[in-house]
Amino acid sequence: MNLFMLLAIAAAMVLIQFVVTRWVKLNRLAWMGIWWAALWAAFSYGINPPLPNSIIVLFMAIITIALVAYLSADNEELKQAKESIVRFMVTRQYRVALLIVMLVIPGAVAAWIFASMNEAPQPPSSGRTIHPPPPSSITFQGTSINLTTANNPIRELQHTDEAAFAEHVANGRRIYFENCFYCHGDNMEGAGMFAHGYDPLPANFNDATTIAMLQESYLFWRIAKGAPGLPSESTPWSSAMPAWEDFLTEEEIWDVIIFLYEFTGFEPRAQGMPH
Amino acid sequence: MLTIDRRSWMLRIPLGILVLVLVALCSESAWAAPQEADPEYRALPFISSRVLMWAVAELHLMFAAFVLAVPIFALVIEFIGYKTGDRRYDQLAYDFTKLLSVSFSFTATLGALLTFGLIVFYPALTQYLVKIFSWTFLPYVLLFFLEAFFLYAYYYGWGKLSPRLHLFLGVMLNIVGTAIMFIANAWLTFMNTPNGIDEMGNLTNIWEAINNYIWMPINIHRIIANVAFGGAIGAAYGAFKFLGAKTLEARAHYDWMGYIGIFVAICALLPLPFAGYWLGVEIYAYDQSLGITLMGGTFSWLFIVQAVLIGNLFLAANYYLWLSMARIPGAERFRGFIKYLLGIITLCFIVWATPHSLVATVEEARAMGGSHHPILNVLGVMSAKNTAVNLLILTTYVSFLLYRRANKEATVSWAKTGNWVQFGIFAAVVIYVVFLGVYGYFVDAQTRIGLSQPQVMSVLFAMISVTVIDIFLFKNAKSRGEIVWGKISARSQYALFFLAITFTWLMGLMGYVRAGMRQHWHVYGVVRDTSVDAFTPTLGYAGGVVSAIVIVFFLLIAIVFFLAGLSGRKDWEPKSGSRWSKAEASAPIDS
C-alpha cells in the first residue's frame, strides 16, 4: 500500500467536505465527480505494487455504474444535476469555462491518442489460465495412474511411521534442491535464479491460492508431465516446466510433493466429497 | 374474386424468404457431399450444427424455465387472493398466467426441434442416450400430456371453476411441471457426471444414472433460478404495459405487477448463489478436472463475467427498491441510508468481480512479482467471494426492509428494543460472516469449503429472525399514508427490463459453461466428441452466440407479450366506408 498517497487523498476529501463547501455549494453531481476522481487516484497510485490497468478499468466501471445509480436514485437530486449541466451550458456567466471544457475534452482525447501511438511496442497482455485441467488418467513410465482416485502413498506414513515419513520428506528436500529450486527458488516463492528469464514467472508455492487448493494427484501430473503434457485445450500454454518423468521415479515425485506441503505448511485438497 | 391488398404482402414477404431459404438448403451443392450409411454426425451447409443445437437447446430451456416458473408464483398469488378475498391478487395471477399458453407452445415446438436436431445431427450420441434412458421416455411423454391438460385447464378455467378446484389444478400443474424438469435434468446431468454405467459405458443401474452427482443440485438450482427468471420476465411484462398505459388505473396495476414480479425474482435470487455453490462443489467432487476447467481453467473468465452480471443484478434490484420508495409517503426518512447501502454493495461487487488470475502486460506482471497481485490475490478466491455475496444478500435484504417499513411507524411499547435487537442480529452476523471469510485463509481447502455453510446459515438466520421481529414490530403500526401505485419514474421500469435481460443473459452464459465444461466429450469420459466441432470456442465467440440467443429470446418473448396483450383489447371493428363495413351492412341479419 502507498499509505502516503492514500492519506493525501483522504485529506483532500476532508478538506473539500469541511473547508471548500463553506464557499462553494456542491451538488450531488459534483460530489460524484470528486468521489470518482478520488477512487481513481487511490486505485492508480495508492496501491503498491501498482494494479494492472485492466483491473483499474474494471473497478472504475463498477464505481461509475454505482455513482450513476446513486445520482439517479433520487428524482430531486437528478433534476438538480440536470439543471446544473443545462445552466452551465446556457448561462453567459460560464461562457469562458464552457469554452475551456469544449477545448479540453477533444484536446485530452487527442493527447491520449498521441501518447498511446508513441508508446514503445509491447507484447499483448493476456489472461493467464492458472490451473490447466488434468486428464482423468496418465501413463507414467508404462503404468496407468488414475488421477481422480490416485493418493500420495507416502501420506499414510505421516500417522503410522513418523520416522519413515521424515525420511521421505528429507528425500523430497534433496530432490527439490537438486532439480526445482533453480526456478521455484529456495523459499518456494517462484523467484529462483532462472526465474527472471521466464514469462510467466514460475509458480509461487507460498501463495495460499496455488498448491493449497490442489489435490496431490494434480501436482503429480504437473511434475511428471510438465509443459509437454499440458492439455490441448486453452492453448497456447506458456510453460518451461520439464517433464520430470524422464528424470525421476514415481516415489521421488511423491516425495517432493510431500516436501512442498511440509515446507509451506499447507494441506493438500482432499479427494472426493459426499454425493 | 379476391383482390390483393397491402396486408397480403405482409404475409408474402416472409413466405418468400422461407421458400428461398428452403431452396438454398435443398440445392444440390449444399447437400452434394457423399452421405455415409451410418454417420456419427451430419452437418448443415451454412451454419455449424453445434451452434444451431446450442441456440435451440438454450431457447427451449429459457421458455421451459418461464413456463415452469410462472405457475409457481401465479399459484401463490392466487392463493393469497383466495385467502384475503382481494380480487386484485386474482387478477394479477391471471395476468401472469396469460403469458403461459403461447410460451408453452413455443417450449414444445423448440423441444421438438431440439429432439429432431439431435436425431439428425448427432445420431450416435442420441442412440447412446436413448439406450441409457429409454425407460424414462414414456413417463416423460405421459407427464407432458398431463402438463398440457393442467396448464390449459388452469388458464381457461380461470373464473369458470370453483376457486378450490382451480387452486388444485394449479398445484397439479406445478407438480407435473417439476417432475418433467427432473426427468430432463437427469439426461443432461448424466452427460456431465455419468453414473450407473460400467467401464464400457453400458447401463448397470438406471436409478444411479438418474441420480448422478449433479442431478439434485441442478434440480434445486433450476427450480430457484426458474422462479427468479420467471419473476423477472413477468416484471418486464409489467414494465412494458406500464410504459404503454393510458390511464392512471392501468399504470397503478402494472406498476404493482412489476413490483410483485421483481419481488419474486429477488426472493429467489437471494438463495441462488448457495445452490450454485453446492452444484460447483459436487462437480469438483465428481472429477477435479471438471472442477478446475470450470472455476480455475478455461471457463474461469466466464465466472468473472458472471460475477459482473450478478453484481449488476443486485445493484439494479436495490436501485429499483430505492426508486420505488418515491411512491411511499414517509420513505424520505430512509433516503440517507442509500449511500451506505450503495457503498457496501459497490465494495462487495468489486470483491466478487476481482479475478484471481489478472490480465496484465509483462511489465505489470513483473512489477507484481508474478501473475498474482500480492494484495488483490486474496480477493480472487472463494473465501472472499463467499463473504462478499453473503454481505450483498444481507444488504439487499436491508433495502427491502427499509422499503417495507417506509410508510409505517411502530406503535408497540418495545419498538426501540426491537430495533436494537434487529441491529444487533445484523451486526453479529456481519462480524461472523467476515470472520469466517478471513479464517478461511488459514485452514485447509476441505475446511474452507465447509465454512460456506455456517456463513449461509447465519445469513438465513438473520433474514428470518429479523423478518419475524419486524412482523410483530409493525403489527397495528401507524400508517404515514397509502402506497401510491403508479407514482414512480420510468427509470425504474427500465431497471426492470435491465434485470430481465441480465437474468436471461446470465442463464445463457452459465448454461453454456455447464455444457461446455465437458470440452471434447459428449458424455464426459464415455462418449467422445469426434465431430469437426470438438473444440472449445473462444470466450468472445461464445459470448457472441449467447448474446444472439438472448436477442432471439426477447424477440420471441415480445411476441408472447403482444399476443397476451390482445386479450385485453377491444373487438376489431371495420372502419366506416371500408369494404368490410359495406359487406356487413349488406349482409342479411339472419343469414
Coordinates of N, CA, C and O in Angstrom, one line a residue, chain A residues 1 43 47-55 58-59 62-63 65-67 69-70 72-75 78 122-123 125-136 147-148 195-199 201 207-210 212-215 217-218 233-234 267 269-270 272-275, chain B residues 211-213 281-282 284-289 292-293 296-298 301 308 312 315 319 322-323 326 335 338-339 342 346 349-350 353-364 366-377 381 444-446 448-449 489 491 519-520 524:
Chain A
M1 N 0.8 -1.2 0.0 CA 0.0 0.0 0.0 C 0.9 1.3 0.0 O 1.9 1.3 0.7
F43 N -6.9 3.9 -6.6 CA -6.5 2.7 -7.3 C -5.3 2.8 -8.2 O -4.5 1.8 -8.3
I47 N -1.9 2.0 -4.4 CA -1.6 0.6 -4.1 C -0.3 0.2 -4.7 O 0.0 0.6 -5.8
N48 N 0.5 -0.4 -3.9 CA 1.9 -0.8 -4.3 C 2.1 -2.3 -4.1 O 1.9 -2.7 -3.0
P49 N 2.5 -3.1 -5.1 CA 2.8 -2.7 -6.5 C 1.5 -2.3 -7.2 O 0.4 -2.7 -6.8
P50 N 1.7 -1.5 -8.3 CA 0.5 -0.9 -9.0 C -0.4 -2.0 -9.5 O 0.0 -3.1 -9.9
L51 N -1.7 -1.7 -9.5 CA -2.7 -2.6 -10.1 C -2.5 -2.6 -11.6 O -2.3 -1.5 -12.2
P52 N -2.7 -3.7 -12.3 CA -2.8 -3.7 -13.8 C -3.9 -2.8 -14.3 O -4.9 -2.7 -13.6
N53 N -3.7 -2.2 -15.4 CA -4.6 -1.3 -16.0 C -6.0 -2.0 -16.2 O -7.1 -1.3 -15.9
S54 N -6.0 -3.3 -16.5 CA -7.3 -4.0 -16.7 C -8.2 -4.0 -15.5 O -9.4 -3.8 -15.5
I55 N -7.5 -4.1 -14.3 CA -8.2 -4.1 -13.0 C -8.7 -2.7 -12.7 O -9.9 -2.6 -12.2
L58 N -11.8 -2.2 -14.7 CA -12.9 -3.0 -14.2 C -13.5 -2.3 -12.9 O -14.7 -2.1 -12.8
F59 N -12.6 -1.9 -12.0 CA -13.1 -1.3 -10.8 C -13.8 0.1 -11.1 O -14.8 0.4 -10.5
I62 N -17.3 -0.4 -12.4 CA -18.2 -0.7 -11.3 C -18.6 0.6 -10.6 O -19.8 0.9 -10.3
I63 N -17.6 1.4 -10.2 CA -17.8 2.6 -9.5 C -18.6 3.6 -10.3 O -19.5 4.2 -9.7
I65 N -20.9 2.9 -12.5 CA -22.3 2.4 -12.5 C -22.9 2.7 -11.2 O -24.1 3.2 -11.1
A66 N -22.2 2.5 -10.1 CA -22.7 2.7 -8.8 C -23.0 4.2 -8.6 O -24.1 4.6 -8.0
L67 N -22.1 5.1 -9.0 CA -22.3 6.5 -8.8 C -23.5 7.0 -9.7 O -24.3 7.9 -9.2
A69 N -26.0 5.2 -10.5 CA -27.2 4.7 -9.8 C -27.6 5.6 -8.6 O -28.8 5.9 -8.4
Y70 N -26.6 6.0 -7.9 CA -26.8 6.9 -6.7 C -27.4 8.2 -7.2 O -28.4 8.7 -6.6
S72 N -29.1 8.9 -9.8 CA -30.5 8.9 -10.4 C -31.5 8.2 -9.5 O -32.6 8.0 -9.9
A73 N -31.0 7.7 -8.3 CA -31.9 7.1 -7.4 C -32.9 8.1 -6.7 O -33.8 7.7 -6.1
D74 N -32.6 9.4 -6.8 CA -33.4 10.4 -6.2 C -33.9 11.4 -7.3 O -33.0 12.0 -7.9
N75 N -35.2 11.5 -7.5 CA -35.7 12.3 -8.6 C -35.2 13.7 -8.4 O -34.9 14.4 -9.4
L78 N -31.5 14.2 -9.2 CA -31.2 14.0 -10.6 C -31.7 15.3 -11.4 O -31.0 15.8 -12.3
Q122 N 4.8 -3.3 -27.2 CA 4.8 -4.2 -26.1 C 4.1 -5.5 -26.5 O 3.2 -5.4 -27.3
P123 N 4.5 -6.6 -25.9 CA 3.7 -7.8 -26.2 C 2.3 -7.6 -25.6 O 2.1 -7.0 -24.6
S125 N -1.1 -8.0 -23.7 CA -1.4 -8.6 -22.4 C -2.4 -9.7 -22.6 O -3.2 -9.7 -23.5
S126 N -2.3 -10.7 -21.7 CA -3.2 -11.8 -21.9 C -3.6 -12.4 -20.5 O -2.8 -12.3 -19.6
G127 N -4.8 -12.9 -20.4 CA -5.2 -13.5 -19.2 C -4.6 -14.9 -19.1 O -4.7 -15.7 -20.0
R128 N -3.9 -15.2 -18.0 CA -3.3 -16.5 -17.9 C -4.2 -17.4 -17.2 O -4.7 -17.1 -16.1
T129 N -4.4 -18.6 -17.8 CA -5.2 -19.6 -17.1 C -4.2 -20.3 -16.1 O -3.3 -21.0 -16.6
I130 N -4.5 -20.2 -14.9 CA -3.5 -20.7 -13.9 C -3.5 -22.2 -13.8 O -2.5 -22.8 -13.7
H131 N -4.7 -22.8 -13.6 CA -4.8 -24.2 -13.4 C -5.3 -24.9 -14.7 O -6.5 -24.9 -14.9
P132 N -4.4 -25.5 -15.4 CA -4.9 -26.3 -16.6 C -5.6 -27.6 -16.0 O -5.1 -28.2 -15.0
P133 N -6.7 -28.0 -16.6 CA -7.4 -29.2 -16.1 C -6.6 -30.5 -16.4 O -6.1 -30.6 -17.5
P134 N -6.5 -31.3 -15.4 CA -5.7 -32.6 -15.6 C -6.6 -33.6 -16.4 O -7.8 -33.5 -16.3
P135 N -6.0 -34.5 -17.0 CA -6.8 -35.6 -17.6 C -7.2 -36.6 -16.5 O -6.8 -36.5 -15.4
S136 N -8.1 -37.5 -16.9 CA -8.6 -38.4 -15.8 C -7.5 -39.4 -15.4 O -7.4 -39.8 -14.3
L147 N -5.9 -40.3 -12.1 CA -5.7 -39.1 -11.3 C -6.9 -38.7 -10.4 O -6.7 -38.0 -9.4
T148 N -8.0 -39.3 -10.8 CA -9.2 -39.0 -10.0 C -9.2 -39.7 -8.6 O -9.6 -39.2 -7.6
A195 N 14.4 -17.6 -12.7 CA 13.1 -17.1 -12.8 C 12.9 -15.9 -13.7 O 11.9 -15.7 -14.4
H196 N 13.9 -15.0 -13.6 CA 13.8 -13.7 -14.4 C 13.7 -13.9 -15.9 O 13.3 -13.0 -16.6
G197 N 14.1 -15.1 -16.3 CA 14.1 -15.4 -17.8 C 12.7 -15.9 -18.3 O 12.6 -16.1 -19.5
Y198 N 11.8 -16.1 -17.4 CA 10.5 -16.7 -17.8 C 9.3 -15.7 -17.8 O 9.3 -14.8 -17.0
D199 N 8.5 -15.9 -18.7 CA 7.2 -15.2 -18.7 C 6.1 -16.2 -19.1 O 6.1 -16.7 -20.2
L201 N 6.1 -16.0 -14.7 CA 7.1 -16.4 -13.7 C 6.7 -17.8 -13.1 O 5.5 -18.1 -13.2
D207 N 2.0 -19.0 -1.9 CA 0.7 -18.3 -2.1 C -0.4 -19.3 -1.8 O -0.4 -20.5 -2.3
A208 N -1.3 -18.9 -0.9 CA -2.3 -19.8 -0.4 C -3.3 -20.2 -1.5 O -4.2 -21.0 -1.3
T209 N -3.1 -19.6 -2.7 CA -4.1 -19.9 -3.8 C -3.4 -20.8 -4.8 O -4.0 -20.9 -5.9
T210 N -2.3 -21.4 -4.5 CA -1.7 -22.4 -5.5 C -1.9 -23.8 -5.0 O -2.9 -24.4 -5.1
A212 N -2.2 -25.1 -2.2 CA -3.1 -25.3 -1.1 C -4.5 -25.6 -1.6 O -5.3 -26.2 -0.9
M213 N -4.7 -25.3 -2.8 CA -6.1 -25.5 -3.4 C -6.1 -26.8 -4.3 O -7.2 -27.0 -4.9
L214 N -5.0 -27.5 -4.4 CA -5.0 -28.6 -5.3 C -4.8 -29.9 -4.6 O -4.2 -30.0 -3.6
Q215 N -5.3 -31.0 -5.3 CA -5.1 -32.3 -4.8 C -3.6 -32.8 -5.2 O -3.1 -32.3 -6.2
S217 N -2.7 -35.5 -6.5 CA -2.6 -36.1 -7.8 C -2.4 -35.1 -8.9 O -1.8 -35.4 -9.9
Y218 N -2.9 -33.9 -8.7 CA -2.8 -32.8 -9.6 C -1.3 -32.4 -9.7 O -0.7 -32.3 -10.8
E233 N -6.5 -28.2 -24.8 CA -7.5 -27.1 -24.7 C -6.8 -25.9 -24.1 O -5.7 -26.0 -23.5
S234 N -7.3 -24.7 -24.3 CA -6.9 -23.5 -23.8 C -5.4 -23.1 -24.2 O -4.8 -22.4 -23.5
E267 N -2.0 -27.8 3.6 CA -2.6 -29.1 3.4 C -3.1 -29.3 2.0 O -3.6 -28.3 1.5
R269 N -5.6 -30.4 -1.0 CA -7.1 -30.5 -1.1 C -7.4 -32.0 -1.0 O -6.8 -32.8 -1.7
A270 N -8.4 -32.3 -0.2 CA -8.8 -33.7 -0.1 C -9.5 -34.2 -1.3 O -10.1 -33.4 -2.1
G272 N -12.5 -36.1 -3.4 CA -13.9 -36.5 -3.3 C -14.7 -35.8 -2.3 O -14.2 -35.0 -1.5
M273 N -16.0 -35.9 -2.4 CA -16.9 -35.3 -1.5 C -18.1 -36.2 -1.4 O -18.4 -37.0 -2.3
P274 N -18.9 -36.1 -0.4 CA -20.1 -36.9 -0.3 C -21.0 -36.5 -1.5 O -21.2 -35.3 -1.8
H275 N -21.6 -37.5 -2.1 CA -22.5 -37.3 -3.2 C -23.9 -37.2 -2.7 O -24.4 -38.1 -2.1
Chain B
N211 N -29.8 -40.5 -10.7 CA -29.3 -39.8 -9.5 C -27.8 -39.6 -9.5 O -27.1 -40.1 -8.6
N212 N -27.3 -39.0 -10.6 CA -25.9 -38.8 -10.7 C -25.4 -37.6 -9.8 O -26.3 -37.0 -9.1
Y213 N -24.1 -37.3 -9.8 CA -23.6 -36.3 -8.8 C -24.3 -35.0 -8.8 O -24.6 -34.4 -7.8
V281 N -19.5 -27.5 -5.9 CA -18.9 -28.5 -5.0 C -19.0 -29.9 -5.6 O -18.1 -30.7 -5.6
E282 N -20.2 -30.2 -6.0 CA -20.5 -31.6 -6.5 C -19.7 -31.9 -7.8 O -19.3 -33.0 -8.0
Y284 N -16.9 -30.5 -8.6 CA -15.5 -30.7 -8.2 C -15.3 -32.1 -7.6 O -14.3 -32.8 -7.8
A285 N -16.3 -32.5 -6.8 CA -16.2 -33.8 -6.1 C -16.2 -35.0 -7.2 O -15.5 -36.0 -7.0
Y286 N -17.0 -34.8 -8.2 CA -17.1 -35.9 -9.2 C -15.7 -36.0 -9.9 O -15.2 -37.2 -10.1
D287 N -15.1 -34.9 -10.3 CA -13.9 -35.0 -11.0 C -13.1 -33.7 -10.9 O -13.7 -32.7 -11.4
Q288 N -11.9 -33.7 -10.3 CA -11.2 -32.4 -10.2 C -11.0 -31.7 -11.5 O -10.9 -30.5 -11.6
S289 N -10.8 -32.5 -12.5 CA -10.6 -32.0 -13.8 C -11.7 -31.1 -14.3 O -11.5 -29.9 -14.8
I292 N -11.7 -27.9 -12.1 CA -10.7 -27.0 -12.4 C -11.0 -26.3 -13.8 O -10.8 -25.1 -13.9
T293 N -11.5 -27.1 -14.7 CA -11.9 -26.5 -16.0 C -12.9 -25.4 -15.8 O -12.9 -24.3 -16.4
G296 N -11.2 -22.8 -12.4 CA -9.8 -22.3 -12.4 C -9.1 -22.3 -13.7 O -8.0 -21.8 -13.9
G297 N -9.8 -22.9 -14.7 CA -9.2 -23.0 -16.0 C -9.9 -22.2 -17.1 O -10.2 -21.1 -17.0
T298 N -10.2 -23.0 -18.2 CA -10.8 -22.4 -19.4 C -12.0 -21.5 -19.1 O -12.1 -20.4 -19.7
W301 N -12.8 -17.3 -16.7 CA -13.1 -15.9 -17.0 C -14.6 -15.7 -17.2 O -15.1 -14.6 -17.0
V308 N -19.8 -10.1 -12.7 CA -20.1 -8.7 -13.0 C -21.7 -8.7 -13.3 O -22.3 -7.7 -12.8
N312 N -24.4 -6.6 -11.0 CA -25.3 -5.7 -11.7 C -26.7 -6.0 -11.3 O -27.6 -5.1 -11.1
L315 N -27.3 -4.7 -7.8 CA -27.3 -3.3 -7.8 C -28.6 -2.8 -8.4 O -29.3 -1.9 -7.9
Y319 N -31.5 -0.7 -6.7 CA -31.9 0.6 -7.4 C -33.4 0.7 -7.5 O -34.0 1.8 -7.3
W322 N -35.0 1.4 -4.3 CA -34.8 2.8 -3.8 C -35.7 3.8 -4.6 O -36.3 4.7 -4.1
L323 N -35.9 3.5 -5.9 CA -36.8 4.3 -6.7 C -38.2 4.1 -6.3 O -39.0 5.0 -6.4
A326 N -40.3 6.3 -3.9 CA -40.9 7.5 -4.3 C -42.4 7.4 -4.2 O -43.1 8.4 -4.0
R335 N -33.9 7.9 3.0 CA -33.0 8.2 1.9 C -31.5 8.3 2.3 O -30.7 7.9 1.5
I338 N -29.2 5.2 1.8 CA -28.9 4.7 0.5 C -27.4 4.7 0.2 O -26.9 3.8 -0.3
K339 N -26.8 5.8 0.6 CA -25.4 5.9 0.2 C -24.5 4.9 0.9 O -23.6 4.3 0.3
L342 N -25.3 1.6 -0.8 CA -24.6 1.5 -2.1 C -23.1 1.3 -1.9 O -22.5 0.6 -2.7
T346 N -21.2 -1.7 -3.6 CA -20.1 -1.5 -4.5 C -18.8 -2.2 -4.1 O -18.1 -2.9 -4.9
F349 N -19.3 -5.9 -4.7 CA -19.3 -6.1 -6.2 C -17.8 -6.2 -6.7 O -17.5 -7.1 -7.4
I350 N -17.0 -5.2 -6.2 CA -15.6 -5.2 -6.6 C -14.9 -6.5 -6.1 O -14.2 -7.1 -6.9
A353 N -16.0 -9.4 -8.3 CA -15.6 -9.3 -9.7 C -14.0 -9.4 -9.9 O -13.5 -9.4 -11.0
T354 N -13.3 -9.4 -8.8 CA -11.8 -9.4 -8.9 C -11.3 -10.8 -9.3 O -11.6 -11.7 -8.6
P355 N -10.7 -10.8 -10.4 CA -10.2 -12.2 -10.9 C -9.0 -12.6 -10.1 O -8.2 -11.8 -9.6
H356 N -8.8 -13.9 -10.0 CA -7.6 -14.5 -9.3 C -6.4 -14.3 -10.2 O -5.4 -13.9 -9.8
S357 N -6.6 -14.6 -11.5 CA -5.5 -14.5 -12.4 C -5.8 -13.3 -13.2 O -6.8 -13.1 -13.9
L358 N -4.8 -12.3 -13.2 CA -5.1 -11.0 -13.7 C -4.6 -10.9 -15.2 O -3.6 -11.5 -15.6
V359 N -5.3 -10.0 -15.9 CA -4.9 -9.7 -17.2 C -3.8 -8.6 -17.0 O -4.2 -7.5 -16.5
A360 N -2.6 -8.8 -17.4 CA -1.6 -7.8 -17.2 C -0.5 -7.9 -18.3 O -0.3 -9.0 -18.9
T361 N 0.1 -6.8 -18.6 CA 1.2 -6.8 -19.5 C 2.4 -7.4 -18.8 O 2.4 -7.6 -17.6
V362 N 3.4 -7.7 -19.6 CA 4.6 -8.3 -19.0 C 5.2 -7.4 -17.9 O 5.6 -7.8 -16.8
E363 N 5.3 -6.1 -18.2 CA 5.8 -5.1 -17.3 C 5.0 -5.1 -16.0 O 5.6 -5.1 -14.9
E364 N 3.7 -5.1 -16.1 CA 2.8 -5.1 -14.9 C 3.0 -6.3 -14.1 O 3.1 -6.3 -12.9
R366 N 5.6 -8.2 -14.0 CA 7.0 -8.2 -13.3 C 6.9 -7.3 -12.1 O 7.5 -7.6 -11.1
A367 N 6.2 -6.2 -12.2 CA 6.1 -5.3 -11.1 C 5.3 -6.0 -9.9 O 5.6 -5.7 -8.7
M368 N 4.4 -6.8 -10.3 CA 3.6 -7.5 -9.2 C 4.4 -8.7 -8.7 O 4.0 -9.3 -7.7
G369 N 5.4 -9.2 -9.4 CA 6.2 -10.3 -9.0 C 5.5 -11.6 -9.4 O 5.7 -12.7 -8.8
G370 N 4.7 -11.6 -10.4 CA 4.0 -12.8 -10.9 C 2.6 -12.4 -11.5 O 2.3 -11.3 -11.6
S371 N 1.9 -13.5 -11.8 CA 0.6 -13.2 -12.3 C -0.5 -12.9 -11.3 O -1.6 -12.5 -11.6
H372 N -0.1 -13.0 -10.0 CA -1.0 -12.7 -8.9 C -0.5 -11.4 -8.2 O 0.7 -11.3 -7.9
H373 N -1.5 -10.5 -8.0 CA -1.1 -9.3 -7.2 C -1.1 -9.6 -5.7 O -2.0 -10.3 -5.2
P374 N -0.1 -9.2 -5.0 CA 0.0 -9.6 -3.6 C -1.1 -9.1 -2.7 O -1.4 -9.8 -1.7
I375 N -1.8 -8.0 -3.1 CA -2.9 -7.6 -2.3 C -4.2 -8.1 -2.9 O -5.1 -8.7 -2.2
L376 N -4.4 -7.9 -4.2 CA -5.7 -8.3 -4.8 C -5.8 -9.9 -4.8 O -7.0 -10.4 -4.9
N377 N -4.7 -10.5 -4.7 CA -4.7 -12.0 -4.7 C -5.7 -12.6 -3.8 O -6.5 -13.5 -4.1
V381 N -10.2 -15.5 -4.4 CA -10.6 -16.9 -4.1 C -11.9 -16.9 -3.4 O -12.5 -15.9 -3.0
D444 N -7.1 -25.6 5.8 CA -7.0 -26.3 4.5 C -8.3 -26.2 3.7 O -9.3 -25.8 4.1
A445 N -8.1 -26.7 2.4 CA -9.2 -26.4 1.4 C -10.5 -27.1 1.9 O -11.6 -26.5 1.7
Q446 N -10.4 -28.3 2.4 CA -11.6 -29.0 2.8 C -12.4 -28.2 3.9 O -13.6 -28.1 3.8
R448 N -12.1 -25.1 4.5 CA -12.6 -23.8 3.9 C -13.9 -23.9 3.2 O -14.8 -23.1 3.3
I449 N -14.0 -25.0 2.4 CA -15.3 -25.3 1.7 C -16.4 -25.4 2.7 O -17.5 -24.9 2.5
S489 N -40.9 6.7 -11.3 CA -40.3 7.2 -12.6 C -40.1 6.1 -13.6 O -40.1 4.9 -13.2
R491 N -37.6 5.4 -15.1 CA -36.2 4.7 -14.9 C -36.4 3.4 -14.2 O -35.7 2.5 -14.5
Q519 N -16.0 -30.1 -22.5 CA -15.0 -29.9 -23.6 C -15.1 -30.9 -24.7 O -16.1 -30.9 -25.4
H520 N -14.2 -31.8 -24.9 CA -14.3 -32.7 -26.1 C -15.0 -34.0 -25.8 O -14.8 -35.1 -26.4
Y524 N -19.2 -37.1 -20.5 CA -17.9 -36.9 -20.0 C -17.2 -38.3 -19.7 O -17.7 -39.1 -18.9

